Coordinates of C-alpha atoms and ligand atoms in Angstrom, one line a residue:
M1 CA -20.2 198.8 -62.4
N2 CA -19.9 196.6 -59.4
H3 CA -19.8 193.0 -60.2
T4 CA -20.3 189.8 -58.2
V5 CA -17.7 187.5 -59.5
L6 CA -18.0 183.7 -59.3
T7 CA -15.5 181.1 -60.6
G8 CA -14.0 177.9 -59.4
D9 CA -11.9 174.8 -60.0
R10 CA -12.4 171.1 -59.5
P11 CA -10.2 169.6 -56.8
T12 CA -8.7 167.0 -59.1
G13 CA -5.0 168.0 -58.8
P14 CA -2.7 171.0 -58.4
L15 CA -3.4 174.2 -60.5
H16 CA -1.4 174.7 -63.6
L17 CA -0.3 177.5 -66.0
G18 CA -3.6 177.2 -68.0
H19 CA -5.4 178.1 -64.8
Y20 CA -3.1 181.0 -64.1
F21 CA -3.4 182.7 -67.5
G22 CA -6.9 181.4 -68.2
T23 CA -8.6 182.6 -65.0
L24 CA -6.5 183.0 -61.8
A25 CA -4.8 186.2 -62.9
N26 CA -8.2 187.8 -63.6
R27 CA -9.5 186.7 -60.2
V28 CA -6.6 188.3 -58.4
R29 CA -7.1 191.5 -60.4
L30 CA -10.9 191.6 -59.8
Q31 CA -10.6 191.0 -56.0
D32 CA -9.5 194.6 -55.3
V33 CA -12.6 196.1 -56.9
H34 CA -15.5 193.5 -56.9
E35 CA -17.1 190.9 -54.6
V36 CA -15.4 187.6 -55.5
F37 CA -16.5 184.1 -54.7
V38 CA -14.1 181.2 -55.5
L39 CA -15.6 177.7 -55.6
V40 CA -13.8 174.5 -54.7
A41 CA -16.1 172.4 -57.0
D42 CA -15.9 169.2 -55.0
Y43 CA -19.1 167.6 -56.3
Q44 CA -17.9 168.1 -59.8
V45 CA -15.0 165.8 -59.2
I46 CA -17.3 162.8 -59.8
I47 CA -18.5 163.9 -63.3
D48 CA -15.8 161.9 -65.1
R49 CA -14.5 159.4 -62.5
D50 CA -16.2 156.8 -60.4
R51 CA -14.9 158.0 -57.0
P52 CA -13.7 161.4 -55.6
G53 CA -10.2 159.9 -54.9
G54 CA -7.9 161.7 -52.5
I55 CA -10.3 164.6 -52.3
Q56 CA -9.0 166.1 -49.1
A57 CA -5.4 166.2 -50.3
N58 CA -6.6 167.8 -53.6
I59 CA -8.6 170.4 -51.7
D60 CA -5.6 171.3 -49.6
D61 CA -3.5 171.6 -52.8
L62 CA -6.1 173.9 -54.4
L63 CA -6.3 176.1 -51.3
L64 CA -2.5 176.5 -51.1
D65 CA -2.4 177.3 -54.8
Y66 CA -5.1 180.0 -54.3
L67 CA -3.2 181.7 -51.5
A68 CA 0.1 181.3 -53.4
V69 CA -1.1 183.2 -56.5
G70 CA -2.4 186.0 -54.3
L71 CA -6.1 185.4 -53.7
D72 CA -6.6 187.3 -50.5
P73 CA -9.0 185.6 -48.0
G74 CA -9.8 189.1 -46.6
K75 CA -11.3 190.0 -49.9
V76 CA -12.6 186.7 -51.5
T77 CA -14.9 184.1 -50.2
I78 CA -13.5 180.6 -50.8
F79 CA -16.1 177.8 -50.4
Q80 CA -17.0 174.3 -51.5
H81 CA -20.1 172.7 -53.0
S82 CA -20.5 169.9 -50.4
A83 CA -20.8 172.5 -47.6
I84 CA -23.7 174.4 -49.1
P85 CA -26.9 172.3 -49.3
E86 CA -29.0 175.3 -50.4
L87 CA -26.8 175.9 -53.5
N88 CA -27.2 172.3 -54.5
Q89 CA -31.0 172.4 -54.1
L90 CA -31.2 175.1 -56.8
L91 CA -30.3 172.3 -59.2
L92 CA -33.9 170.9 -59.1
P93 CA -35.8 173.9 -60.4
F94 CA -32.9 174.8 -62.8
L95 CA -33.0 171.3 -64.4
S96 CA -36.6 171.8 -65.2
L97 CA -35.7 174.8 -67.3
V98 CA -33.5 173.1 -69.9
S99 CA -34.3 170.4 -72.4
V100 CA -32.5 167.1 -72.8
A101 CA -31.6 168.1 -76.4
E102 CA -29.8 171.2 -75.0
L103 CA -27.9 169.1 -72.5
N104 CA -26.9 166.7 -75.2
R105 CA -25.3 169.2 -77.6
N106 CA -22.7 170.8 -75.2
P107 CA -19.3 170.5 -76.9
T108 CA -17.3 170.6 -73.6
V109 CA -19.3 167.7 -72.2
K110 CA -18.5 165.8 -75.4
D111 CA -14.8 166.5 -75.0
E112 CA -14.9 165.5 -71.4
I113 CA -16.7 162.2 -72.2
A114 CA -13.9 161.5 -74.6
H115 CA -11.3 161.9 -71.8
S116 CA -13.4 160.4 -69.0
S117 CA -12.1 157.5 -66.9
Q118 CA -15.6 156.5 -65.8
T119 CA -16.8 153.0 -66.5
A120 CA -20.0 154.4 -68.0
V121 CA -21.1 158.0 -68.7
S122 CA -23.2 159.1 -65.8
G123 CA -26.2 161.4 -65.7
L124 CA -24.1 164.0 -63.8
M125 CA -21.9 164.4 -66.8
F126 CA -24.8 165.8 -68.8
T127 CA -26.3 167.8 -66.0
Y128 CA -23.3 169.3 -64.3
P129 CA -23.4 172.4 -66.5
V130 CA -26.8 173.2 -64.9
H131 CA -25.2 172.6 -61.5
Q132 CA -22.7 175.2 -62.6
A133 CA -25.7 177.6 -63.2
A134 CA -26.5 177.0 -59.5
D135 CA -22.9 177.8 -58.6
I136 CA -23.0 181.1 -60.4
L137 CA -26.6 182.1 -59.6
F138 CA -26.7 181.3 -55.9
C139 CA -24.7 184.5 -55.3
K140 CA -26.3 186.3 -58.2
G141 CA -23.0 186.3 -60.0
T142 CA -22.6 188.7 -62.9
L143 CA -19.1 188.1 -64.1
V144 CA -17.4 184.7 -64.6
P145 CA -13.7 184.6 -65.3
V146 CA -13.1 181.3 -67.1
G147 CA -11.2 179.5 -69.8
K148 CA -12.7 178.9 -73.3
D149 CA -13.8 175.4 -72.4
Q150 CA -16.3 176.9 -69.9
L151 CA -18.1 179.2 -72.4
P152 CA -20.8 176.6 -73.3
H153 CA -21.5 176.3 -69.6
V154 CA -21.8 180.0 -69.0
E155 CA -24.3 180.0 -71.9
V156 CA -26.3 177.3 -70.0
T157 CA -26.3 179.6 -67.0
R158 CA -27.5 182.6 -69.0
L159 CA -30.3 180.4 -70.4
V160 CA -31.3 179.2 -67.0
A161 CA -31.3 182.8 -65.6
R162 CA -33.4 184.1 -68.5
R163 CA -35.9 181.3 -68.4
F164 CA -36.3 181.4 -64.6
N165 CA -37.0 185.2 -64.8
E166 CA -39.5 184.7 -67.6
R167 CA -41.4 182.0 -65.8
Y168 CA -41.3 183.3 -62.2
G169 CA -40.3 186.9 -62.2
A170 CA -37.0 188.8 -62.2
V171 CA -34.7 187.1 -59.6
F172 CA -31.4 186.5 -61.4
P173 CA -28.9 188.6 -63.3
V174 CA -27.7 187.2 -66.6
P175 CA -24.0 186.8 -66.1
E176 CA -21.1 187.4 -68.6
A177 CA -18.0 185.3 -69.1
M178 CA -14.6 186.9 -68.9
M179 CA -11.6 185.4 -70.6
G180 CA -7.9 185.8 -69.7
G181 CA -4.6 186.2 -71.5
A182 CA -4.8 182.5 -72.6
P183 CA -8.5 181.4 -73.1
L184 CA -7.1 178.0 -74.1
L185 CA -3.5 177.1 -73.1
N186 CA -2.5 173.7 -74.5
G187 CA -0.6 171.2 -72.6
L188 CA 2.7 169.6 -73.5
D189 CA 1.0 167.0 -75.7
G190 CA -0.8 169.5 -77.8
G191 CA -4.3 169.0 -76.2
K192 CA -5.9 171.3 -73.6
M193 CA -3.7 171.7 -70.6
S194 CA -5.7 169.8 -67.9
K195 CA -5.0 168.6 -64.4
S196 CA -6.4 165.2 -65.2
R197 CA -4.6 164.6 -68.5
G198 CA -1.0 164.4 -67.4
N199 CA 0.1 167.2 -69.7
A200 CA 0.3 170.2 -67.4
I201 CA 3.0 172.3 -65.8
S202 CA 1.6 172.8 -62.3
L203 CA 2.3 176.0 -60.5
K204 CA 3.9 174.1 -57.6
A205 CA 6.2 172.0 -59.7
S206 CA 10.0 172.3 -58.9
E207 CA 12.3 174.0 -61.3
D208 CA 13.8 170.7 -62.3
E209 CA 10.4 169.1 -62.9
T210 CA 9.4 172.1 -65.0
A211 CA 12.6 171.8 -67.1
A212 CA 11.9 168.1 -67.7
L213 CA 8.3 168.6 -68.6
I214 CA 9.2 171.3 -71.2
R215 CA 12.1 169.2 -72.6
A216 CA 9.5 166.5 -73.3
A217 CA 7.0 168.8 -74.9
R218 CA 5.9 168.0 -78.4
T219 CA 7.2 170.3 -81.2
D220 CA 7.8 169.8 -85.0
S221 CA 10.8 169.2 -87.2
D222 CA 11.2 172.8 -88.6
R223 CA 14.3 174.4 -87.0
H224 CA 13.2 177.9 -88.0
I225 CA 10.9 179.0 -85.2
T226 CA 7.9 181.0 -86.3
Y227 CA 4.6 181.9 -84.6
E228 CA 1.9 180.2 -86.7
P229 CA -0.9 179.0 -84.4
E230 CA -2.9 177.5 -87.3
T231 CA -0.1 175.4 -89.0
R232 CA 2.3 175.0 -86.1
P233 CA 0.1 174.7 -83.0
E234 CA 2.7 173.0 -80.7
V235 CA 5.4 175.5 -81.3
A236 CA 2.9 178.4 -81.2
N237 CA 1.7 177.2 -77.8
L238 CA 5.2 177.2 -76.3
L239 CA 5.8 180.7 -77.8
L240 CA 2.5 181.9 -76.3
L241 CA 3.4 180.6 -72.9
A242 CA 6.8 182.2 -73.0
G243 CA 5.2 185.5 -74.1
L244 CA 2.7 185.4 -71.2
C245 CA 5.5 184.7 -68.7
L246 CA 7.7 187.4 -70.1
G247 CA 5.0 190.0 -70.9
R248 CA 6.1 190.0 -74.6
A249 CA 4.6 189.2 -78.0
P250 CA 5.1 185.6 -79.1
Q251 CA 6.0 186.8 -82.6
E252 CA 8.9 188.8 -81.3
I253 CA 10.2 185.8 -79.3
A254 CA 10.0 183.6 -82.4
E255 CA 12.1 186.2 -84.4
E256 CA 14.7 186.3 -81.6
I257 CA 15.1 182.5 -81.6
G258 CA 15.0 182.3 -85.4
Y259 CA 17.1 179.2 -86.4
G260 CA 17.8 178.3 -82.8
G261 CA 15.2 175.5 -83.1
A262 CA 13.1 173.8 -80.6
R263 CA 16.0 173.4 -78.2
R264 CA 16.6 177.1 -77.9
L265 CA 12.8 177.7 -77.6
K266 CA 12.6 175.2 -74.7
E267 CA 15.6 176.6 -72.9
L268 CA 14.1 180.1 -73.1
L269 CA 10.7 178.9 -72.1
T270 CA 12.0 176.9 -69.1
E271 CA 13.8 180.0 -67.8
A272 CA 10.8 182.2 -68.4
V273 CA 8.4 179.9 -66.6
N274 CA 10.7 179.3 -63.6
E275 CA 11.4 183.0 -63.3
F276 CA 7.7 183.8 -63.5
L277 CA 6.6 181.2 -61.0
R278 CA 9.4 181.8 -58.5
P279 CA 7.5 184.3 -56.2
I280 CA 4.3 182.1 -56.4
R281 CA 6.3 179.0 -55.4
E282 CA 8.0 180.9 -52.6
R283 CA 4.7 182.1 -51.2
R284 CA 3.2 178.6 -51.4
R285 CA 5.9 177.3 -49.1
E286 CA 4.9 179.8 -46.5
V287 CA 1.2 179.0 -46.3
D288 CA 0.0 176.7 -43.6
V289 CA -2.6 173.9 -44.4
A290 CA -4.4 174.4 -41.1
E291 CA -4.8 178.1 -41.8
A292 CA -6.0 177.3 -45.3
R293 CA -8.7 175.0 -44.0
R294 CA -9.8 177.6 -41.5
I295 CA -10.2 180.1 -44.4
L296 CA -12.4 177.5 -46.3
R297 CA -14.6 177.0 -43.2
E298 CA -15.2 180.7 -42.8
G299 CA -15.8 181.0 -46.6
N300 CA -18.4 178.2 -46.4
A301 CA -20.3 180.0 -43.6
R302 CA -20.4 183.2 -45.6
A303 CA -21.4 181.5 -48.9
R304 CA -24.1 179.5 -47.1
E305 CA -25.8 182.7 -45.9
R306 CA -26.1 183.8 -49.4
A307 CA -27.4 180.5 -50.6
V308 CA -30.1 180.4 -47.9
D309 CA -31.4 183.8 -49.0
T310 CA -31.4 183.0 -52.7
L311 CA -33.1 179.6 -52.2
E312 CA -35.8 181.4 -50.1
E313 CA -36.3 183.9 -52.9
V314 CA -36.6 181.1 -55.4
R315 CA -39.2 179.3 -53.4
V316 CA -41.3 182.4 -52.9
A317 CA -41.0 183.3 -56.6
M318 CA -42.1 179.8 -57.6
G319 CA -45.0 179.9 -55.1
F320 CA -43.8 177.1 -52.8
Ligands
LIG401 P1 -9.6 168.6 -65.0 O1 -8.7 168.0 -66.0 O2 -9.7 167.9 -63.7 O3 -11.0 169.0 -65.6 P2 -8.8 171.3 -65.6 O4 -7.3 171.5 -65.7 O5 -9.6 171.3 -66.8 O6 -8.9 170.0 -64.6 P3 -10.9 172.8 -64.2 O7 -10.9 172.7 -62.7 O8 -11.8 171.9 -64.9 O9 -9.3 172.5 -64.6 O10 -11.0 174.3 -64.7 C1 -10.9 175.4 -63.8 C2 -10.9 176.7 -64.5 O11 -9.7 176.8 -65.3 C3 -12.0 176.8 -65.6 O12 -12.4 178.2 -65.6 C4 -11.3 176.5 -66.9 O13 -11.9 177.2 -68.0 C5 -9.9 177.0 -66.6 N1 -8.9 176.3 -67.4 C6 -8.6 175.0 -67.2 N2 -7.6 174.6 -68.1 C7 -7.4 175.7 -68.9 C8 -6.5 175.9 -70.0 N3 -5.7 174.9 -70.5 N4 -6.4 177.1 -70.5 C9 -7.2 178.1 -70.1 N5 -8.1 178.0 -69.0 C10 -8.2 176.8 -68.4
LIG402 MG1 -11.7 170.7 -66.6

């Protein structure tokens, strides 16, 4: 089957290993076979902070990361919210399709409120999952490669698509989420690895920075290294990450380390991560910011054509 793939990231900082194993690896794989849209979710930056901050620098960072991991601008369309008015306009009819109670019970929104740096929780915090439905449906996306935190949002999109179709006729496909090798990679403090939570190993970090971050990672006091995600989540997360970088099972790595303790685990992990990221980091140094911005402008133009067509179809279906 031929898919239209949509996925994206907030320009809130450089991409990290959670992104790579949660979604980027899948995007790179899918781009050879399917139509892929990649969204720089700039309007989503203000869901949990009062101002967009150094938005241009963060967008540049994101674009360089995309190109470094191997997203090919000849194959994928990279675009941003703020350049596509017609996409954003879909939010209005879509909001009418969900209830306040449904918006209130979204577990990812609750987690994000807990980590928010806003002075007060804004309306956007509750409604952005519906905005994400507009992101996915403007191009009639059918496949959404995301991390586990996004599953409740993909559910909202599926609800919006189904309800729109019931009320106004079949316009939208009902998309599926696709998870990667690490649906939820934890950060070095044991919580979800996140750009905004200071617990991430970014793809672009230097080898020394990577070593320092891993040295400071939380573990436990048992010298015998075992892979037990339920009872030893911190150690298990480091083993999982080493396994992903080395293409090996985390259990096997644990057995190899045995009584080497957290120190041996961290040494092994540092080497595995730095080795794995070396080609990505090298490519990143070769990409030019002006070229990256040109790619975004071209992507914006392509995405906008799709949004204009979809909004027109929505207007006609609704009888406007
Ligand atoms: P922020 O802290 O600013 O929200 P983030 O690190 O959560 O940043 P997002 O831009 O919100 O990154 O998420 C982009 C994509 O990466 C989403 O599909 C999300 O599910 C995925 N993702 C983010 N963090 C992880 C993680 N730790 N493990 C797996 N997937 C992740
Ligand atoms: Mg996030």
